[in-house]
């Protein structure tokens, strides 16, 4: 996965005949650079021979294989005819599925989830929910427990990736349509349309590849601290859980139970804190609004655009055209998002440890493993940083976990979880620096404020009704006269 936001790499091809294609070695997916994923490009001894990587169109026409040539024209037509939003999500989905079909770097292929695996996941989530009942006042948020394959994870999470990525891609897409002077834009309509279509395809390719790679590593639907799956579903990926726990020296049942605890804890939080999801996604959108696009790179590309070399535009995107603006608004949006994500992850870390510690001998080891996974820039954080330009700071996660644990000691479970009733009651970034100060500070009782506002509204309504009644009495008196 590229560390450069919206850098584009070669997506692996999906075999035409499923498993049969895999058995044949999945030929055609190991060539050189191929920014658009056209078949036959960059292949040793084939269409992507000498000069193929530098000129993909020459590579296409150099191939005498009618099937490859037809597929290339079809993909090119789809790319240039795209008229949707800032990201070609159909292409993203296809590439994510292709990446999953290719398998992970260790050679593990995606497989369908069996009956026994589904039963094990359902039992683990049921038991995890039972354990959580004793450590949090928030009721269960998982109406169902599901075991997903990697491909199923892609299908289920793409709608949420769309919400996360579109605001950022929109900023870059708008810049692509404004690089020419206004008086020239009408004359260059076809060129601008082609640029927007290419931009949507490039975003779609990068996002699809990133999501496909991530599908080979995640263990559930909440690995980045956001609800990526459908509401009410606690989801685990048995194949990835097996890979995750392979070298830990921990019984597989305990690994599955610990990860089920984390998934079920996230589900409770997002199900019973109704404002939390919109708060987080609103912070992402606010952060995206502050992104500044460097149009000078685009202007250079437009001035030298060679239709036979679309890699020029790719290189401009890959070179990092956008960066956050150093403004108070952008800093506030960034702090709000980082703090909110840290509070979510810190709360989950604290309650899961409290539930697991008395029951799982591996609780301490599993907790530290998960923390190190996050602190080392795990796949979830890297993907989030690549797609949105933001990385969750691990230090904030540990600080938030300590703060929630201190709140439990000082105020009990109900007092701790009661802070989720309103966003203004939550700790701020400065509170994470001084958890003791926050724990012992007097908190506003928003329930009393709501009660006062309700009573005031009721009195206002009663006053209006009384005024209307007086008006009706006057009208009746006039009528009798």
Tab-separated table of N, CA, C and O in Angstrom, residues 113-190:
chain	number	residue	atom	x	y	z
A	113	UNK	N	-16.996	-18.982	4.330
A	113	UNK	CA	-17.076	-19.307	5.753
A	113	UNK	C	-17.938	-20.546	5.928
A	113	UNK	O	-19.071	-20.611	5.419
A	114	UNK	N	-17.410	-21.512	6.647
A	114	UNK	CA	-18.134	-22.755	6.877
A	114	UNK	C	-19.124	-22.667	8.022
A	114	UNK	O	-19.134	-21.716	8.807
A	115	UNK	N	-19.938	-23.696	8.148
A	115	UNK	CA	-20.969	-23.734	9.198
A	115	UNK	C	-20.341	-23.707	10.583
A	115	UNK	O	-20.808	-23.001	11.486
A	116	UNK	N	-19.274	-24.467	10.771
A	116	UNK	CA	-18.623	-24.522	12.078
A	116	UNK	C	-18.036	-23.161	12.458
A	116	UNK	O	-18.117	-22.748	13.629
A	117	UNK	N	-17.461	-22.448	11.489
A	117	UNK	CA	-16.892	-21.121	11.770
A	117	UNK	C	-17.990	-20.122	12.122
A	117	UNK	O	-17.830	-19.302	13.029
A	118	UNK	N	-19.095	-20.181	11.408
A	118	UNK	CA	-20.214	-19.300	11.728
A	118	UNK	C	-20.716	-19.552	13.137
A	118	UNK	O	-20.981	-18.613	13.899
A	119	UNK	N	-20.832	-20.806	13.504
A	119	UNK	CA	-21.302	-21.155	14.842
A	119	UNK	C	-20.332	-20.676	15.912
A	119	UNK	O	-20.750	-20.167	16.961
A	120	UNK	N	-19.023	-20.806	15.647
A	120	UNK	CA	-18.014	-20.379	16.621
A	120	UNK	C	-18.063	-18.869	16.826
A	120	UNK	O	-17.924	-18.372	17.950
A	121	UNK	N	-18.253	-18.112	15.738
A	121	UNK	CA	-18.337	-16.653	15.848
A	121	UNK	C	-19.596	-16.249	16.611
A	121	UNK	O	-19.552	-15.380	17.497
A	122	UNK	N	-20.723	-16.854	16.293
A	122	UNK	CA	-21.970	-16.530	17.002
A	122	UNK	C	-21.849	-16.807	18.488
A	122	UNK	O	-22.296	-16.007	19.318
A	123	UNK	N	-21.235	-17.927	18.844
A	123	UNK	CA	-21.074	-18.271	20.252
A	123	UNK	C	-20.110	-17.303	20.939
A	123	UNK	O	-20.336	-16.881	22.077
A	124	UNK	N	-19.036	-16.926	20.261
A	124	UNK	CA	-18.070	-15.998	20.849
A	124	UNK	C	-18.708	-14.637	21.102
A	124	UNK	O	-18.497	-14.027	22.168
A	125	UNK	N	-19.485	-14.119	20.159
A	125	UNK	CA	-20.141	-12.819	20.332
A	125	UNK	C	-21.195	-12.893	21.430
A	125	UNK	O	-21.344	-11.968	22.238
A	126	UNK	N	-21.943	-14.011	21.490
A	126	UNK	CA	-22.952	-14.160	22.552
A	126	UNK	C	-22.292	-14.140	23.924
A	126	UNK	O	-22.762	-13.442	24.843
A	127	UNK	N	-21.198	-14.885	24.080
A	127	UNK	CA	-20.496	-14.922	25.364
A	127	UNK	C	-19.852	-13.570	25.674
A	127	UNK	O	-19.884	-13.101	26.825
A	128	UNK	N	-19.288	-12.921	24.661
A	128	UNK	CA	-18.674	-11.603	24.859
A	128	UNK	C	-19.713	-10.599	25.344
A	128	UNK	O	-19.443	-9.807	26.262
A	129	UNK	N	-20.896	-10.603	24.737
A	129	UNK	CA	-21.954	-9.692	25.165
A	129	UNK	C	-22.349	-9.957	26.612
A	129	UNK	O	-22.644	-9.020	27.369
A	130	UNK	N	-22.371	-11.215	26.989
A	130	UNK	CA	-22.716	-11.560	28.379
A	130	UNK	C	-21.671	-11.011	29.340
A	130	UNK	O	-22.007	-10.462	30.397
A	131	UNK	N	-20.408	-11.133	28.991
A	131	UNK	CA	-19.345	-10.596	29.845
A	131	UNK	C	-19.405	-9.069	29.928
A	131	UNK	O	-19.161	-8.487	30.993
A	132	UNK	N	-19.727	-8.433	28.828
A	132	UNK	CA	-19.773	-6.969	28.818
A	132	UNK	C	-20.918	-6.416	29.657
A	132	UNK	O	-20.849	-5.272	30.113
A	133	UNK	N	-21.963	-7.203	29.851
A	133	UNK	CA	-23.096	-6.739	30.658
A	133	UNK	C	-22.654	-6.288	32.050
A	133	UNK	O	-23.264	-5.391	32.640
A	134	UNK	N	-21.591	-6.906	32.563
A	134	UNK	CA	-21.150	-6.588	33.921
A	134	UNK	C	-20.184	-5.428	34.012
A	134	UNK	O	-19.850	-4.999	35.132
A	135	UNK	N	-19.725	-4.885	32.877
A	135	UNK	CA	-18.697	-3.840	32.933
A	135	UNK	C	-19.118	-2.544	32.252
A	135	UNK	O	-18.341	-1.587	32.213
A	136	UNK	N	-20.317	-2.496	31.693
A	136	UNK	CA	-20.801	-1.263	31.074
A	136	UNK	C	-22.308	-1.168	31.236
A	136	UNK	O	-23.002	-2.191	31.276
A	137	UNK	N	-22.798	0.059	31.352
A	137	UNK	CA	-24.233	0.284	31.472
A	137	UNK	C	-24.915	0.319	30.112
A	137	UNK	O	-26.146	0.340	30.039
A	138	UNK	N	-24.141	0.347	29.036
A	138	UNK	CA	-24.722	0.342	27.697
A	138	UNK	C	-25.166	-1.077	27.345
A	138	UNK	O	-24.372	-2.013	27.445
A	139	UNK	N	-26.408	-1.254	26.922
A	139	UNK	CA	-26.885	-2.611	26.582
A	139	UNK	C	-26.279	-3.106	25.280
A	139	UNK	O	-25.602	-2.363	24.566
A	140	UNK	N	-26.543	-4.360	24.972
A	140	UNK	CA	-26.005	-4.960	23.754
A	140	UNK	C	-26.431	-4.168	22.532
A	140	UNK	O	-27.567	-3.711	22.423
A	141	UNK	N	-25.493	-4.033	21.594
A	141	UNK	CA	-25.796	-3.316	20.362
A	141	UNK	C	-25.771	-4.216	19.150
A	141	UNK	O	-25.961	-3.754	18.026
A	142	UNK	N	-25.510	-5.500	19.346
A	142	UNK	CA	-25.416	-6.449	18.238
A	142	UNK	C	-26.671	-7.308	18.209
A	142	UNK	O	-26.860	-8.181	19.054
A	143	UNK	N	-27.527	-7.053	17.251
A	143	UNK	CA	-28.719	-7.887	17.096
A	143	UNK	C	-28.387	-9.205	16.414
A	143	UNK	O	-29.084	-10.196	16.605
A	144	UNK	N	-27.317	-9.207	15.631
A	144	UNK	CA	-26.863	-10.435	14.979
A	144	UNK	C	-25.346	-10.495	14.989
A	144	UNK	O	-24.672	-9.465	15.026
A	145	UNK	N	-24.825	-11.709	14.952
A	145	UNK	CA	-23.382	-11.930	14.832
A	145	UNK	C	-23.137	-12.649	13.517
A	145	UNK	O	-23.812	-13.641	13.205
A	146	UNK	N	-22.205	-12.139	12.723
A	146	UNK	CA	-21.961	-12.709	11.403
A	146	UNK	C	-20.470	-13.017	11.232
A	146	UNK	O	-19.610	-12.331	11.795
A	147	UNK	N	-20.203	-14.059	10.476
A	147	UNK	CA	-18.832	-14.430	10.110
A	147	UNK	C	-18.676	-14.154	8.629
A	147	UNK	O	-19.404	-14.718	7.802
A	148	UNK	N	-17.743	-13.284	8.288
A	148	UNK	CA	-17.566	-12.840	6.911
A	148	UNK	C	-16.300	-13.425	6.299
A	148	UNK	O	-15.276	-13.583	6.976
A	149	UNK	N	-16.370	-13.688	5.011
A	149	UNK	CA	-15.155	-13.886	4.226
A	149	UNK	C	-14.589	-12.512	3.906
A	149	UNK	O	-15.207	-11.486	4.185
A	150	UNK	N	-13.413	-12.464	3.306
A	150	UNK	CA	-12.820	-11.176	2.942
A	150	UNK	C	-13.668	-10.464	1.887
A	150	UNK	O	-13.860	-9.235	1.961
A	151	UNK	N	-14.159	-11.219	0.925
A	151	UNK	CA	-14.992	-10.617	-0.120
A	151	UNK	C	-16.277	-10.049	0.474
A	151	UNK	O	-16.746	-8.980	0.057
A	152	UNK	N	-16.848	-10.728	1.435
A	152	UNK	CA	-18.068	-10.233	2.087
A	152	UNK	C	-17.779	-8.964	2.877
A	152	UNK	O	-18.620	-8.058	2.944
A	153	UNK	N	-16.594	-8.878	3.469
A	153	UNK	CA	-16.211	-7.651	4.187
A	153	UNK	C	-16.139	-6.477	3.218
A	153	UNK	O	-16.598	-5.373	3.530
A	154	UNK	N	-15.570	-6.702	2.034
A	154	UNK	CA	-15.500	-5.641	1.024
A	154	UNK	C	-16.898	-5.159	0.668
A	154	UNK	O	-17.189	-3.954	0.656
A	155	UNK	N	-17.786	-6.084	0.355
A	155	UNK	CA	-19.149	-5.732	-0.048
A	155	UNK	C	-19.862	-4.944	1.046
A	155	UNK	O	-20.564	-3.970	0.770
A	156	UNK	N	-19.678	-5.363	2.293
A	156	UNK	CA	-20.425	-4.760	3.401
A	156	UNK	C	-19.898	-3.393	3.806
A	156	UNK	O	-20.654	-2.559	4.314
A	157	UNK	N	-18.598	-3.144	3.605
A	157	UNK	CA	-17.999	-1.908	4.114
A	157	UNK	C	-17.849	-0.802	3.073
A	157	UNK	O	-17.623	0.352	3.433
A	158	UNK	N	-17.966	-1.126	1.783
A	158	UNK	CA	-17.768	-0.106	0.755
A	158	UNK	C	-18.698	1.102	0.904
A	158	UNK	O	-18.266	2.234	0.666
A	159	UNK	N	-19.971	0.928	1.286
A	159	UNK	CA	-20.819	2.124	1.454
A	159	UNK	C	-20.263	3.117	2.473
A	159	UNK	O	-20.392	4.332	2.305
A	160	UNK	N	-19.627	2.621	3.525
A	160	UNK	CA	-19.077	3.521	4.537
A	160	UNK	C	-17.777	4.140	4.049
A	160	UNK	O	-17.496	5.314	4.316
A	161	UNK	N	-16.967	3.379	3.318
A	161	UNK	CA	-15.765	3.974	2.732
A	161	UNK	C	-16.144	5.133	1.820
A	161	UNK	O	-15.446	6.137	1.739
A	162	UNK	N	-17.265	4.983	1.138
A	162	UNK	CA	-17.738	6.053	0.259
A	162	UNK	C	-17.993	7.329	1.061
A	162	UNK	O	-17.619	8.429	0.650
A	163	UNK	N	-18.623	7.188	2.214
A	163	UNK	CA	-18.879	8.357	3.066
A	163	UNK	C	-17.591	9.006	3.529
A	163	UNK	O	-17.501	10.229	3.654
A	164	UNK	N	-16.582	8.186	3.812
A	164	UNK	CA	-15.327	8.704	4.345
A	164	UNK	C	-14.475	9.378	3.277
A	164	UNK	O	-13.849	10.414	3.519
A	165	UNK	N	-14.446	8.790	2.098
A	165	UNK	CA	-13.486	9.213	1.080
A	165	UNK	C	-14.041	10.281	0.146
A	165	UNK	O	-13.299	11.154	-0.322
A	166	UNK	N	-15.333	10.237	-0.154
A	166	UNK	CA	-15.903	11.177	-1.116
A	166	UNK	C	-15.603	12.649	-0.796
A	166	UNK	O	-15.307	13.427	-1.712
A	167	UNK	N	-15.711	13.080	0.470
A	167	UNK	CA	-15.421	14.494	0.740
A	167	UNK	C	-14.012	14.912	0.336
A	167	UNK	O	-13.808	16.018	-0.169
A	168	UNK	N	-13.032	14.015	0.557
A	168	UNK	CA	-11.653	14.337	0.174
A	168	UNK	C	-11.499	14.314	-1.339
A	168	UNK	O	-10.929	15.225	-1.946
A	169	UNK	N	-12.036	13.270	-1.974
A	169	UNK	CA	-11.923	13.156	-3.426
A	169	UNK	C	-12.644	14.303	-4.124
A	169	UNK	O	-12.231	14.751	-5.196
A	170	UNK	N	-13.715	14.793	-3.523
A	170	UNK	CA	-14.463	15.911	-4.100
A	170	UNK	C	-13.594	17.146	-4.207
A	170	UNK	O	-13.665	17.905	-5.185
A	171	UNK	N	-12.744	17.363	-3.206
A	171	UNK	CA	-11.860	18.532	-3.218
A	171	UNK	C	-10.874	18.450	-4.392
A	171	UNK	O	-10.651	19.440	-5.096
A	172	UNK	N	-10.304	17.270	-4.578
A	172	UNK	CA	-9.355	17.109	-5.672
A	172	UNK	C	-10.072	17.144	-7.010
A	172	UNK	O	-9.601	17.743	-7.978
A	173	UNK	N	-11.257	16.529	-7.089
A	173	UNK	CA	-12.022	16.539	-8.327
A	173	UNK	C	-12.407	17.940	-8.755
A	173	UNK	O	-12.365	18.282	-9.942
A	174	UNK	N	-12.799	18.775	-7.788
A	174	UNK	CA	-13.150	20.154	-8.110
A	174	UNK	C	-11.947	20.906	-8.650
A	174	UNK	O	-12.058	21.723	-9.574
A	175	UNK	N	-10.779	20.616	-8.091
A	175	UNK	CA	-9.566	21.290	-8.566
A	175	UNK	C	-9.232	20.875	-9.990
A	175	UNK	O	-8.774	21.685	-10.800
A	176	UNK	N	-9.524	19.633	-10.328
A	176	UNK	CA	-9.235	19.160	-11.680
A	176	UNK	C	-10.095	19.879	-12.715
A	176	UNK	O	-9.714	19.993	-13.879
A	177	UNK	N	-11.263	20.373	-12.291
A	177	UNK	CA	-12.122	21.085	-13.221
A	177	UNK	C	-11.890	22.583	-13.248
A	177	UNK	O	-12.569	23.301	-13.978
A	178	UNK	N	-10.947	23.061	-12.451
A	178	UNK	CA	-10.746	24.511	-12.377
A	178	UNK	C	-9.320	24.939	-12.684
A	178	UNK	O	-8.931	26.056	-12.370
A	179	UNK	N	-8.549	24.067	-13.295
A	179	UNK	CA	-7.149	24.405	-13.551
A	179	UNK	C	-6.991	25.315	-14.767
A	179	UNK	O	-5.953	25.952	-14.924
A	180	UNK	N	-8.019	25.372	-15.633
A	180	UNK	CA	-7.951	26.260	-16.785
A	180	UNK	C	-8.674	27.566	-16.489
A	180	UNK	O	-9.608	27.596	-15.682
A	181	UNK	N	-8.278	28.669	-17.127
A	181	UNK	CA	-9.012	29.923	-16.966
A	181	UNK	C	-10.485	29.729	-17.354
A	181	UNK	O	-10.813	28.921	-18.230
A	182	UNK	N	-11.351	30.505	-16.714
A	182	UNK	CA	-12.784	30.323	-16.904
A	182	UNK	C	-13.191	30.459	-18.370
A	182	UNK	O	-14.035	29.715	-18.875
A	183	UNK	N	-12.579	31.436	-19.077
A	183	UNK	CA	-12.979	31.647	-20.474
A	183	UNK	C	-12.567	30.481	-21.381
A	183	UNK	O	-13.082	30.330	-22.484
A	184	UNK	N	-11.619	29.641	-20.898
A	184	UNK	CA	-11.176	28.517	-21.706
A	184	UNK	C	-11.903	27.226	-21.352
A	184	UNK	O	-11.841	26.255	-22.113
A	185	UNK	N	-12.591	27.225	-20.207
A	185	UNK	CA	-13.207	25.980	-19.757
A	185	UNK	C	-14.299	25.514	-20.707
A	185	UNK	O	-14.475	24.316	-20.937
A	186	UNK	N	-15.093	26.465	-21.276
A	186	UNK	CA	-16.159	26.074	-22.199
A	186	UNK	C	-15.577	25.419	-23.445
A	186	UNK	O	-16.130	24.449	-23.972
A	187	UNK	N	-14.439	25.953	-23.912
A	187	UNK	CA	-13.816	25.393	-25.112
A	187	UNK	C	-13.177	24.042	-24.823
A	187	UNK	O	-13.072	23.199	-25.716
A	188	UNK	N	-12.756	23.859	-23.586
A	188	UNK	CA	-12.043	22.619	-23.242
A	188	UNK	C	-12.948	21.633	-22.526
A	188	UNK	O	-12.470	20.794	-21.772
A	189	UNK	N	-14.253	21.734	-22.757
A	189	UNK	CA	-15.201	20.860	-22.069
A	189	UNK	C	-14.871	19.387	-22.175
A	189	UNK	O	-14.801	18.682	-21.155
A	190	UNK	N	-14.642	18.859	-23.374
A	190	UNK	CA	-14.316	17.427	-23.492
A	190	UNK	C	-13.063	17.040	-22.721
A	190	UNK	O	-13.009	15.982	-22.109
